[in-house]
Coordinates of C-alpha atoms in Angstrom, one line a residue:
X226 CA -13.3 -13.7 -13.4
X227 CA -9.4 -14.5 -12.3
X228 CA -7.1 -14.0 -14.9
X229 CA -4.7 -15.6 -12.9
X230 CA -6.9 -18.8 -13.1
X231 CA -7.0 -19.7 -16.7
X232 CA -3.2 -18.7 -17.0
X233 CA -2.7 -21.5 -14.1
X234 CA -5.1 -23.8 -15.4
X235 CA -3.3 -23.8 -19.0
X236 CA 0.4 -23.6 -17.9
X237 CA 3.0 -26.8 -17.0
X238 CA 2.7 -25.3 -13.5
X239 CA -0.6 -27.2 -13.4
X240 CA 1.1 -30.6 -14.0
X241 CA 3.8 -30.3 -11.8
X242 CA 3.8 -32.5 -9.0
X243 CA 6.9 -31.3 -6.3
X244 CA 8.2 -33.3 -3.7
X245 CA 11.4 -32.4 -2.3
X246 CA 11.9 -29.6 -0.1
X247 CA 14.1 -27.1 -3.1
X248 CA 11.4 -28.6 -5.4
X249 CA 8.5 -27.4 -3.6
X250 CA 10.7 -24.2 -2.7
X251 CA 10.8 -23.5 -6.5
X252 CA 7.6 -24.5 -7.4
X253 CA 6.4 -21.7 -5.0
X254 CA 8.4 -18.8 -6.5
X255 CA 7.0 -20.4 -9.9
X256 CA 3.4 -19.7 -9.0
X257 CA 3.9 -16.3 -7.1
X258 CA 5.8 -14.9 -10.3
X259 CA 3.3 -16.4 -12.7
X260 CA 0.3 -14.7 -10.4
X261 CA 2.3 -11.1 -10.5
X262 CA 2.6 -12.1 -14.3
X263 CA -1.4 -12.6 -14.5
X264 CA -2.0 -8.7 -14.7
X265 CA -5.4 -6.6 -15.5
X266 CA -6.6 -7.2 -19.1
X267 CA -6.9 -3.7 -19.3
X268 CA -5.8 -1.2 -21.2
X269 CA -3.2 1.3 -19.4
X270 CA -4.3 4.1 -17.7
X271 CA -2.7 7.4 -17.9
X272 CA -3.3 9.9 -15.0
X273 CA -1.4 12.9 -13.3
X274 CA -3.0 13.9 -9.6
X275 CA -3.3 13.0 -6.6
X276 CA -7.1 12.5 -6.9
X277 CA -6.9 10.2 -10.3
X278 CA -5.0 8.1 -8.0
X279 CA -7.3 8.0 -5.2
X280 CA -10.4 7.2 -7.8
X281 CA -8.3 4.7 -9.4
X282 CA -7.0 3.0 -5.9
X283 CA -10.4 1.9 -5.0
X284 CA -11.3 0.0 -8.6
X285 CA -10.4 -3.7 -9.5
X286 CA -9.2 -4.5 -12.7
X287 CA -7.0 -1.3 -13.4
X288 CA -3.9 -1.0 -14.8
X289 CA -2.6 2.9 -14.0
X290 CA 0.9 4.7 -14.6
X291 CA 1.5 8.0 -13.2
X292 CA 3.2 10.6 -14.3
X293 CA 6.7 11.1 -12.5
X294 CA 7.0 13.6 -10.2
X295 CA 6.7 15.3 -6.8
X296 CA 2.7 15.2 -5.4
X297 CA 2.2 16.3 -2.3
X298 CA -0.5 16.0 0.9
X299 CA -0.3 19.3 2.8
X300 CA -2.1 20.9 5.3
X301 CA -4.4 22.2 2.8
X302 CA -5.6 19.6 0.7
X303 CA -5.1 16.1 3.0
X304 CA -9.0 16.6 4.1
X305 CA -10.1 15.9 1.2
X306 CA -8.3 12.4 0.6
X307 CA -8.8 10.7 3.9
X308 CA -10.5 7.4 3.6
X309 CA -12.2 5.1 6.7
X310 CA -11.4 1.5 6.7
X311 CA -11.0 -1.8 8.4
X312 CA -8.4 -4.7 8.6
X313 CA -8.5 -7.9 10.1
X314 CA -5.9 -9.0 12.7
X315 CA -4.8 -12.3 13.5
X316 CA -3.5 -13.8 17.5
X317 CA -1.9 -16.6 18.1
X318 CA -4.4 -17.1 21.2
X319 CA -7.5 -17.0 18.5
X320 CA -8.4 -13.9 19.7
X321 CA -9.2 -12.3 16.1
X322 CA -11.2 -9.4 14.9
X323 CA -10.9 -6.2 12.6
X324 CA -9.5 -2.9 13.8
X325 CA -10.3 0.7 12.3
X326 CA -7.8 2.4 10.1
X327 CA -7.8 5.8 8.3
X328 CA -5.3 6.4 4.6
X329 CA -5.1 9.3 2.5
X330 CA -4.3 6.5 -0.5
X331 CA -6.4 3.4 0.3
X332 CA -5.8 0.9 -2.4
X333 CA -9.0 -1.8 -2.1
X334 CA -9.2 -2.5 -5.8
X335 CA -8.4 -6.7 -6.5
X336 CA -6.4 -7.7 -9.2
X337 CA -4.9 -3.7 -10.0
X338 CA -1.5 -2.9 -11.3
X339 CA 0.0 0.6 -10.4
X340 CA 3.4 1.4 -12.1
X341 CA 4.6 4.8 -10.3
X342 CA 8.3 4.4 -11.6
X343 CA 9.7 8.2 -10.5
X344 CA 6.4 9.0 -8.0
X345 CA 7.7 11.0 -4.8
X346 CA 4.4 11.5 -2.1
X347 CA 5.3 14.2 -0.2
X348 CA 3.5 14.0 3.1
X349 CA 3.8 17.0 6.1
X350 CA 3.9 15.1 9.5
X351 CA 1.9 17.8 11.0
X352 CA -1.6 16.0 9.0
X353 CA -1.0 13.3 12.1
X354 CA -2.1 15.4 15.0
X355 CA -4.1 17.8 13.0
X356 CA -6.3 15.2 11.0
X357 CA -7.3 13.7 14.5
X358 CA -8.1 16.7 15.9
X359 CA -10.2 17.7 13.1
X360 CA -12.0 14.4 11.9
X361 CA -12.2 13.4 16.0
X362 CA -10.3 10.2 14.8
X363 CA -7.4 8.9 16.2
X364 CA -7.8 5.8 14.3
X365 CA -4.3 4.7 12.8
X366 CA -3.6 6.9 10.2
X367 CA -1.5 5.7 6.4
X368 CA 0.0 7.8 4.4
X369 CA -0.8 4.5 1.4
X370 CA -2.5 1.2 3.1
X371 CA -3.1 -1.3 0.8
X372 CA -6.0 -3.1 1.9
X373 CA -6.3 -5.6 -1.3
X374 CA -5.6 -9.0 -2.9
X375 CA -3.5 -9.2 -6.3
X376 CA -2.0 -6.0 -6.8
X377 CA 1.1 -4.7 -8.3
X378 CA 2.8 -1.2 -7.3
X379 CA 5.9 -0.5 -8.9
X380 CA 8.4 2.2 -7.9
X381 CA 6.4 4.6 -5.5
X382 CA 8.8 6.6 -3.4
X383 CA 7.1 8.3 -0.1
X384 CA 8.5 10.9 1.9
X385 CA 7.4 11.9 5.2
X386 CA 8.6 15.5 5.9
X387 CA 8.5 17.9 8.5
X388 CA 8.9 22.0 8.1
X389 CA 12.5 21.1 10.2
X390 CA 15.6 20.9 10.9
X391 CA 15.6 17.1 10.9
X392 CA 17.9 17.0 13.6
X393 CA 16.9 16.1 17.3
X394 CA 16.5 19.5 18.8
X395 CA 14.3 19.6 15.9
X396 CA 11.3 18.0 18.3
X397 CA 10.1 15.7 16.0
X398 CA 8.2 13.6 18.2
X399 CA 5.6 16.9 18.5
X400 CA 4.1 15.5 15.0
X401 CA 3.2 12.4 16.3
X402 CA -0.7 10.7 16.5
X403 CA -1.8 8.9 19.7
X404 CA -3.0 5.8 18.2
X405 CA -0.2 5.8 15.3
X406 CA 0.9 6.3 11.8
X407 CA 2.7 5.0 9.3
X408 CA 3.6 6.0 5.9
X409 CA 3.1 2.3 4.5
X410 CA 0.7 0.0 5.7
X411 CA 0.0 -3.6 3.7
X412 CA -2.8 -6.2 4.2
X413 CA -4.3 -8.7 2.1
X414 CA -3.2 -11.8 -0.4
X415 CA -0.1 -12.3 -3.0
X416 CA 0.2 -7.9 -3.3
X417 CA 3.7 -7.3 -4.8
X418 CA 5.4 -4.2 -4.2
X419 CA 8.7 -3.7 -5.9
X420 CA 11.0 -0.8 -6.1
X421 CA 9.3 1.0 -2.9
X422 CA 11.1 3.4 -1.0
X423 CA 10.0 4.9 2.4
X424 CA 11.5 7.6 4.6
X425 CA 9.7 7.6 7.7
X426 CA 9.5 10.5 10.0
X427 CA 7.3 12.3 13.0
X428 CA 7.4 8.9 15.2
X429 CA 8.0 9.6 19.1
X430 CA 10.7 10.0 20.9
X431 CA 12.6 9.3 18.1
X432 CA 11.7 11.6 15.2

């Protein structure tokens, strides 16, 4: 079932035959914005919590808006989000295979659409050490992977925050995980992320 399919199959995109080089160009923006267009036939979702967006990450099909605000992983409640999972990786010598990763948001679900217009994720740096220590993990850790095909997140604002002062004598390097973090991390086919803002702290040396 690929919604995306019939819309193809039944647009002029199907009969369009491009041969120069802006042609071709064009007709390649054409079918990315017709995919993104091609959302779940669903109806729309309403939820308000960190853990209605976990549950909802992992399903196909969804269409989910979040209520605006402030959520926050702390040191108190990130246990009981994080998430296993695995990627593949490509080398330009062949040498392929999947590595490990861990997430506290692990969006898997194909074919989802996530509209998070005035979402801030709040994440405490300190999670990077402690979660290793306590899961004995040291995995790479995301604060949101996206591990998918065909989704759609719209407006999602994640802040990665220390207890301070965000200045160098603050030592932010001491946050940082062995194996390393990030506060975004994106695999998969045609994913669209628009309006996604990121400030990235707890890396080493450099805070």
């Amino acid at each position: 079932d690929n919604p995306w399919a019939d819309r193809y199959l039944n647009s002029d995109l199907y009969d369009r035959k491009p041969e120069t080089r802006e042609e071709i160009d064009q007709y390649k923006q054409a079918l990315l914005d017709e995919r993104h267009a091609a959302g779940p036939d669903t109806d729309v979702v309403s939820i308000a919590s960190l853990e209605e967006l976990a549950d909802y990450a992992t399903q196909s099909n969804v269409h989910v808006e979040m209520e605006p605000g402030t959520y926050r992983f702390t040191l108190d409640n990130y246990a009981d989000f994080l998430t296993t999972g695995w990627y593949q990786f490509y080398r330009a010598n062949g040498d392929n295979g999947v590595n490990q990763y861990m997430a506290l948001l692990d969006f898997t679900g194909d074919t989802s659409r996530y509209d998070l217009a005035g979402v801030t994720i709040e994440f405490d740096c300190r999670i990077l050490n402690l979660s290793a220590l306590a899961t004995g993990s040291w995995s790479p850790l995301g604060v949101v992977a996206i591990n998918a095909n065909n989704q759609i997140l719209r407006g999602l604002e994640i802040e990665m925050t220390t207890p301070g002062p965000y200045t160098p004598e603050g030592d932010w390097g001491k946050y940082y995980r062995e194996n390393g973090a990030g506060a975004l991390y994106v695999w998969g086919d045609y994913n669209l992320l628009e309006g996604v803002q990121v400030t990235d702290r707890g890396s080493t040396p450099y805070g």
